[in-house]
Coordinates of C-alpha atoms and ligand atoms in Angstrom, one line a residue:
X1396 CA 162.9 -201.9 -3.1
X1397 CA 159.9 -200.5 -4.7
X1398 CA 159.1 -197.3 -6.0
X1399 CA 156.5 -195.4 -4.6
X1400 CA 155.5 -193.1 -7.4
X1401 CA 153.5 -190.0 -6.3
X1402 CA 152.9 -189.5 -9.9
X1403 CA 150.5 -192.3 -10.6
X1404 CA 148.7 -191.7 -7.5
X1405 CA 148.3 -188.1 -7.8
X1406 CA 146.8 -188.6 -11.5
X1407 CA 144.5 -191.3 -10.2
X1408 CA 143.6 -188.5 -7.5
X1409 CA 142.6 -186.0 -9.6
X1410 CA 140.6 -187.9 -11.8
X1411 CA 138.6 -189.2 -8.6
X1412 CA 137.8 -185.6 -8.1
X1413 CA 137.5 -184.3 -11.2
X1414 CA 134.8 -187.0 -11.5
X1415 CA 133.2 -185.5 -8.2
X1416 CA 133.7 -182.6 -9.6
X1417 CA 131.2 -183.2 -12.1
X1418 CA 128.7 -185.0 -9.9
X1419 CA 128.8 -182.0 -7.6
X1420 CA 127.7 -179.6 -11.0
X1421 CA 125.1 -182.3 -12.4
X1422 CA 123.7 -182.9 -8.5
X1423 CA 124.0 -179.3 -6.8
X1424 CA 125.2 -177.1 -9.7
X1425 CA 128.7 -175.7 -7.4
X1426 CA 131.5 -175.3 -8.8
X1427 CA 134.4 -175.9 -6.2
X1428 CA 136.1 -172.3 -6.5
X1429 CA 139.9 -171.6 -5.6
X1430 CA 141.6 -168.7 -5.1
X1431 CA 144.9 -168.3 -4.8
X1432 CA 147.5 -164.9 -3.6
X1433 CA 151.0 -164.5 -4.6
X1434 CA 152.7 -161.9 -3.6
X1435 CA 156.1 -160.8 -5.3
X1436 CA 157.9 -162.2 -8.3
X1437 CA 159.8 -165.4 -6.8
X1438 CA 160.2 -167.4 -9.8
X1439 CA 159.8 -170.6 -7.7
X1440 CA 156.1 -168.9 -5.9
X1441 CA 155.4 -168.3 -9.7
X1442 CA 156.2 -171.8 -11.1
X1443 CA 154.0 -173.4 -8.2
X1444 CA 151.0 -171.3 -8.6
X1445 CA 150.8 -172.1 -12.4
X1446 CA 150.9 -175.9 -12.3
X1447 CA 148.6 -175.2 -9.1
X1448 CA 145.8 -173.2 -11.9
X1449 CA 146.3 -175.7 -14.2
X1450 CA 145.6 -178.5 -12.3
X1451 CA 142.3 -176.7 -11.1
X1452 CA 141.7 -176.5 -14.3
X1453 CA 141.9 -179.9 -15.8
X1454 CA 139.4 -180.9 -12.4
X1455 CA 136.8 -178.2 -13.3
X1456 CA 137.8 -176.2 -10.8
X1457 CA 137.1 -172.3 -10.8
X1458 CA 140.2 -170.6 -10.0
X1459 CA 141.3 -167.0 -9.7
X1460 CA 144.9 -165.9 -9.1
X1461 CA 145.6 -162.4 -7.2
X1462 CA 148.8 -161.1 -8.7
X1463 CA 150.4 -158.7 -6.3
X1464 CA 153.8 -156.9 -6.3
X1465 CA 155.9 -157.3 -3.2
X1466 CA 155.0 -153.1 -2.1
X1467 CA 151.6 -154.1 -1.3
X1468 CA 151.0 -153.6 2.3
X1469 CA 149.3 -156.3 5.1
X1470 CA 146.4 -154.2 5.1
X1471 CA 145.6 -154.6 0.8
X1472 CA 146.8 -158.1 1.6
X1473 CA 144.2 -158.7 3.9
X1474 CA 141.1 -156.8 2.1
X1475 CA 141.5 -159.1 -0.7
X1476 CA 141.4 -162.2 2.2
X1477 CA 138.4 -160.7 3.1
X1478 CA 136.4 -160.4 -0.3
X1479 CA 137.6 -163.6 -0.8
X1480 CA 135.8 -164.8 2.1
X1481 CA 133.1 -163.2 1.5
X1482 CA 132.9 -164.2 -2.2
X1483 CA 130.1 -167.1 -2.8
X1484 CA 131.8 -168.5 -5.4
X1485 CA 135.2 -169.2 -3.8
X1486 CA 135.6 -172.2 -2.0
X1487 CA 139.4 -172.6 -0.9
X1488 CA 142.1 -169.8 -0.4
X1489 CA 145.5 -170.2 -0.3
X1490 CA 148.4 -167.9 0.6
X1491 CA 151.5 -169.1 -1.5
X1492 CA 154.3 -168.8 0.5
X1493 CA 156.9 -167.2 1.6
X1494 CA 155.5 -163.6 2.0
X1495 CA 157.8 -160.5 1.4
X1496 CA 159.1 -160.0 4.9
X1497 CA 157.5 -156.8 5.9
X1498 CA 154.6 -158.7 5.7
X1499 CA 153.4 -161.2 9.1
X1500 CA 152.2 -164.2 7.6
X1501 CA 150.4 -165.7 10.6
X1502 CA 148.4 -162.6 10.7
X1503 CA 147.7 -163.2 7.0
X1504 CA 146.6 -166.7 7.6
X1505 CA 144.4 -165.9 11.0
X1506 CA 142.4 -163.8 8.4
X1507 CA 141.5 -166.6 5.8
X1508 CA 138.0 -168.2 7.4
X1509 CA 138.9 -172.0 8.6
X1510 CA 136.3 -173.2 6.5
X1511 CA 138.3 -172.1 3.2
X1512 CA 141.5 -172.4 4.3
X1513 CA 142.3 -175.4 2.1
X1514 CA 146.2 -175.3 2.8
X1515 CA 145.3 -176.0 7.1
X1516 CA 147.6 -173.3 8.0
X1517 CA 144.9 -171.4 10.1
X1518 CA 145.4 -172.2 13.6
X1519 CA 142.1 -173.3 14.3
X1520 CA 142.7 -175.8 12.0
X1521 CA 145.8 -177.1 12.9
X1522 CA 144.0 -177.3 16.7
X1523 CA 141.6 -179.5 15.6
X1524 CA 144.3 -182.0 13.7
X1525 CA 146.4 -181.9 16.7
X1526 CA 143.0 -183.2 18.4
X1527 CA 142.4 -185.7 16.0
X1528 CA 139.2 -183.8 14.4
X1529 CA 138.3 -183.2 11.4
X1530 CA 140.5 -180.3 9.7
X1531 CA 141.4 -179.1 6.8
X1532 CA 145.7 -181.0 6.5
X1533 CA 148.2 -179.2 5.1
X1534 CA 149.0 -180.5 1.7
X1535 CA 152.1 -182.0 1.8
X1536 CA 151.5 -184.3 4.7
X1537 CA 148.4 -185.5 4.1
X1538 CA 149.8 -186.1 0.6
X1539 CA 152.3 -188.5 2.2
X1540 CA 149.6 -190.1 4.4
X1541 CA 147.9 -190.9 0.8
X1542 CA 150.9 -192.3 -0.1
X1543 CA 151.4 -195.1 2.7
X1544 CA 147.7 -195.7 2.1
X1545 CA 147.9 -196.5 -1.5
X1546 CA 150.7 -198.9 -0.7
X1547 CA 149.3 -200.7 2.4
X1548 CA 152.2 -199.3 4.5
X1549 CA 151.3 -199.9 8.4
X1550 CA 151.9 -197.3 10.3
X1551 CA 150.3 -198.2 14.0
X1552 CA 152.9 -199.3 16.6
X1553 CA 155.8 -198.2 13.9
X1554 CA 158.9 -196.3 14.8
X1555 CA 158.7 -193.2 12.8
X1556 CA 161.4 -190.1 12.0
X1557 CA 160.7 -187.1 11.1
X1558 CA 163.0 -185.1 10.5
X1559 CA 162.5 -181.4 9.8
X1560 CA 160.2 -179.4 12.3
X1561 CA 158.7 -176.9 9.9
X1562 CA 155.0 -175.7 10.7
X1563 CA 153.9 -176.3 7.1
X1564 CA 155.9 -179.9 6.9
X1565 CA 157.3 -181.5 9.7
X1566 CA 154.6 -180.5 12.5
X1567 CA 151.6 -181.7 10.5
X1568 CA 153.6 -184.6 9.8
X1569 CA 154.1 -185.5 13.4
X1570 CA 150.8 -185.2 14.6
X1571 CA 148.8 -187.0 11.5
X1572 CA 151.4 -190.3 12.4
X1573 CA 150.9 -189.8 16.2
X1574 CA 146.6 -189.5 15.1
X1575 CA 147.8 -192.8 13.3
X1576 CA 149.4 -194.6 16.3
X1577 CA 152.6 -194.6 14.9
X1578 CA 156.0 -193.6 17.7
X1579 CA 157.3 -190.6 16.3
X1580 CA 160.1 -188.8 17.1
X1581 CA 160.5 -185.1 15.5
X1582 CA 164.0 -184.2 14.6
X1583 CA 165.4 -180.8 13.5
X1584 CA 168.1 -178.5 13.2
X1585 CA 168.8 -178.4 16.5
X1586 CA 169.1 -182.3 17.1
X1587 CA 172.5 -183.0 18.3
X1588 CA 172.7 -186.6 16.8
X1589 CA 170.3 -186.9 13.9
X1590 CA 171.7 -190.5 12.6
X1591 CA 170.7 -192.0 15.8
X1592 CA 167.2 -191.3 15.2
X1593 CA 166.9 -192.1 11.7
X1594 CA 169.2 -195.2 12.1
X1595 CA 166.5 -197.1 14.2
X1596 CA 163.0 -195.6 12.7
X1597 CA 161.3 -198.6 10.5
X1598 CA 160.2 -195.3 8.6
X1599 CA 162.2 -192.0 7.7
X1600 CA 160.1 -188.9 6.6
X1601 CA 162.6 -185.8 5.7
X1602 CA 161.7 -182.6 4.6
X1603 CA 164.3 -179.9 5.4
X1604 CA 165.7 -178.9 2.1
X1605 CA 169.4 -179.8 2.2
X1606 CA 170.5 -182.1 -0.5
X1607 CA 171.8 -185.4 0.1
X1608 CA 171.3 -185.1 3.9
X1609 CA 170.1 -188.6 4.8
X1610 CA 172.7 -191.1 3.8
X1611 CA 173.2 -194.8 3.3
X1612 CA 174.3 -195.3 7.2
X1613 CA 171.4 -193.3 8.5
X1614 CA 168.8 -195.7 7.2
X1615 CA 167.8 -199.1 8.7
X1616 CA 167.8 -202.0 6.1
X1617 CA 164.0 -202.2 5.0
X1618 CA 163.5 -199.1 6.0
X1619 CA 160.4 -197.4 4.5
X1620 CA 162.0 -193.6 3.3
X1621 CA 159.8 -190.6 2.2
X1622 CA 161.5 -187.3 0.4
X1623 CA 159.3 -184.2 0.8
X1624 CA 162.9 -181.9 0.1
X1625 CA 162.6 -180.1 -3.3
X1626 CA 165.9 -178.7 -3.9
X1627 CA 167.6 -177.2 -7.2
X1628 CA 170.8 -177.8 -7.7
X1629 CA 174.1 -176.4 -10.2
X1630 CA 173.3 -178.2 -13.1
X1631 CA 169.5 -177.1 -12.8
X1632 CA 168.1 -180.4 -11.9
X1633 CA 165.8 -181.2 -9.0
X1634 CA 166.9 -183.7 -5.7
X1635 CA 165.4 -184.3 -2.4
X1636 CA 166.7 -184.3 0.9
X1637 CA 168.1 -188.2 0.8
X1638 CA 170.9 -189.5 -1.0
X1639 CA 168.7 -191.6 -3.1
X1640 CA 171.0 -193.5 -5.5
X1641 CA 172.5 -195.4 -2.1
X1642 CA 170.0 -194.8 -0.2
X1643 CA 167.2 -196.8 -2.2
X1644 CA 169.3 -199.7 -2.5
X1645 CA 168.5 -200.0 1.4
X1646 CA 164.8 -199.7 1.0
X1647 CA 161.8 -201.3 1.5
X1648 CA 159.8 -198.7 -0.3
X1649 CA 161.2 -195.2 -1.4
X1650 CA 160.0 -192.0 -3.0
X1651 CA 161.6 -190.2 -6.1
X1652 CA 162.1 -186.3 -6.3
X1653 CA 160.8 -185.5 -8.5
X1654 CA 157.8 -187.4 -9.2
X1655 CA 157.2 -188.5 -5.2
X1656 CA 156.0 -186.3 -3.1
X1657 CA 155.3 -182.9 -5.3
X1658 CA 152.9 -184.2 -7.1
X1659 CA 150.7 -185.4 -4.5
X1660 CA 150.8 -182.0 -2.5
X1661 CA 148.8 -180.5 -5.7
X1662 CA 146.6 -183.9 -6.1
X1663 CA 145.8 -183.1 -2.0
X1664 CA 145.2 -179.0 -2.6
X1665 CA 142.4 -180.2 -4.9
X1666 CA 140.7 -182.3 -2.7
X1667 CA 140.9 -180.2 0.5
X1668 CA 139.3 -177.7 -2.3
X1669 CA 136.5 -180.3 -3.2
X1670 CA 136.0 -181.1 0.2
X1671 CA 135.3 -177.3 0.7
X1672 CA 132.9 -177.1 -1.8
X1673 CA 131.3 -180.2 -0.6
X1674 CA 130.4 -178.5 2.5
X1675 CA 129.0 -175.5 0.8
X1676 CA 126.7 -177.8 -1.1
Ligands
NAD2287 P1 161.7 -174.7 6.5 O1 163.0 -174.0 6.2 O2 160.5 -173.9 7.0 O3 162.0 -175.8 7.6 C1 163.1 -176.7 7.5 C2 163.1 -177.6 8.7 O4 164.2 -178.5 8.6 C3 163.3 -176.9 10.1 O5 162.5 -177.5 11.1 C4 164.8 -177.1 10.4 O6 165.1 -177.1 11.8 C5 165.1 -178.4 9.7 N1 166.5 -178.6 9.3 C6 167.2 -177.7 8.5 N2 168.4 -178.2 8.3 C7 168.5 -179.4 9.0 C8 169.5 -180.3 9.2 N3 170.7 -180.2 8.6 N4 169.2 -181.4 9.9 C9 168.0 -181.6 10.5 N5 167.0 -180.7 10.3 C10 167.2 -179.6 9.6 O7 161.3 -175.6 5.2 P2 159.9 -176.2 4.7 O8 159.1 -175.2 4.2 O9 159.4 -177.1 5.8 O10 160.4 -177.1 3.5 C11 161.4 -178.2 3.7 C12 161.7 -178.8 2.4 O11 160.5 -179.4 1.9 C13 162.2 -177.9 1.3 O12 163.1 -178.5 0.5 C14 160.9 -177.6 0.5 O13 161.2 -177.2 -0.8 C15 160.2 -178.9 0.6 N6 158.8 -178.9 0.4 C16 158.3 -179.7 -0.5 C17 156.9 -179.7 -0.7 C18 156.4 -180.7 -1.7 O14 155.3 -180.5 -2.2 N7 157.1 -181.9 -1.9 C19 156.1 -178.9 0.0 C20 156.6 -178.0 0.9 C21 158.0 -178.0 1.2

């Protein structure tokens, strides 16, 4: 079994663009620019944002965080989407999610122009990746793409689960293995037998956010297994979505949680944000 650590790769990711980065000041004199909206006082939507600033800031990034209680209303929400828009020096914008419920967050993220919406949530975007165009990827997905990159992991012609159906996970997921030539097969809640999808994919990619949910006899020996699930649990510390003490054992190549997946989600917001400014240049 080996390790596939998201870690590593996410470092060596942001010092490619922080070195870009620099070019793109020396060469053009931009400054990729990010902003970034949280809404409420979710500790988790707090946590994420930080490590989000600082890793704009160890790349060179410009970054600005709107800090709004959760009695703001759709209409303030969106003003600031559209100053943001309109602001020259801003690059990327990113909704953290969830919103406070009286607020509709796909009207929120129809606001944020395609060309800055660094997370791919707009649904322009997410037409052109289901097309097989050039888009801005959701994070965490392309993150995992990365991933079987770095580690020469084949994916045309391969039998491929996903499991977990989310718009921000699973669905991006899907399409970027299907734009890969990969079989893939999209479970969910809702699929009566999960096991006897999982069982027979040469690769498992899970992200539903129940601990421990893939198991030992729901994996293939030499299966290739990746855990997007971040879940807290009663002691305080962090699992995935997979059983990965038994699990691994059955593994051609695995990912940790944490230190898997995470990371690279954060390594991928930076170059969607590069790749923004880029453009701008
Ligand atoms: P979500 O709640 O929006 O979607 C969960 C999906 O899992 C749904 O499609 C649901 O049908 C499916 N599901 C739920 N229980 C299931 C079960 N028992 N069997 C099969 N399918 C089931 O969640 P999300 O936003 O997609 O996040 C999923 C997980 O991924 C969470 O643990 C979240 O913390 C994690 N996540 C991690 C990163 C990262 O950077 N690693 C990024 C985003 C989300």
């Amino acid at each position: 079994m080996q390790l596939i650590d998201g870690k590593a790769l996410a470092n060596k990711v942001q010092t490619e663009v922080a070195e870009e980065v620099e070019r793109l000041k020396q060469e053009k004199n931009v400054v990729p620019g990010l902003a970034v909206i949280l809404v409420g006082d979710d500790p988790a939507s707090h946590a994420y944002v930080k490590m989000k600033a600082k890793a704009c800031e160890k790349v060179g990034f410009y970054s600005i965080t709107h800090n709004m209680p959760d009695t703001i209303s759709q209409s303030e929400i969106i003003q600031i989407i559209e100053m943001m828009n309109a602001n020259p020096h801003i690059d990327g914008i990113l909704v953290q999610l969830p919103l406070p419920k009286h607020i509709d967050t796909d009207k929120i993220l129809e606001v944020i122009d395609p060309k800055k919406d660094v997370d791919g949530f707009h649904a322009y975007n997410v037409g052109r990746l289901v097309t097989n165009l050039d888009s801005f990827v959701p994070c965490t997905p392309l993150g995992v793409m990365k991933m079987f990159e770095a580690y020469d992991i084949d994916l045309e012609g391969k039998d491929v689960c996903v499991v977990g159906a989310s718009n921000i996970v699973g669905k991006p997921m899907a399409a970027l293995l299907l734009n890969a030539n990969a079989t893939v097969t999209v479970t969910h809640i809702y699929t009566k037998d999960l096991k006897a999808h999982t069982a027979k994919a040469d690769i498992v990619v899970v992200g539903v956010g129940v601990p421990g949910l893939i198991k030992e006899d729901m994996v293939k020996e030499g299966a290739v297994v990746i855990d997007i699930g971040i879940n807290r649990i009663e002691d305080g510390s962090l699992v995935g979505d997979v059983d990965f003490p038994k699990v691994s054992k059955k593994c051609s190549y695995i990912t940790p949680v944490p230190g898997g997946v995470g990371p690279m989600t954060i390594a991928m917001l930076l170059s969607n944000t590069l790749k923004a400014a880029k453009a701008r240049a």
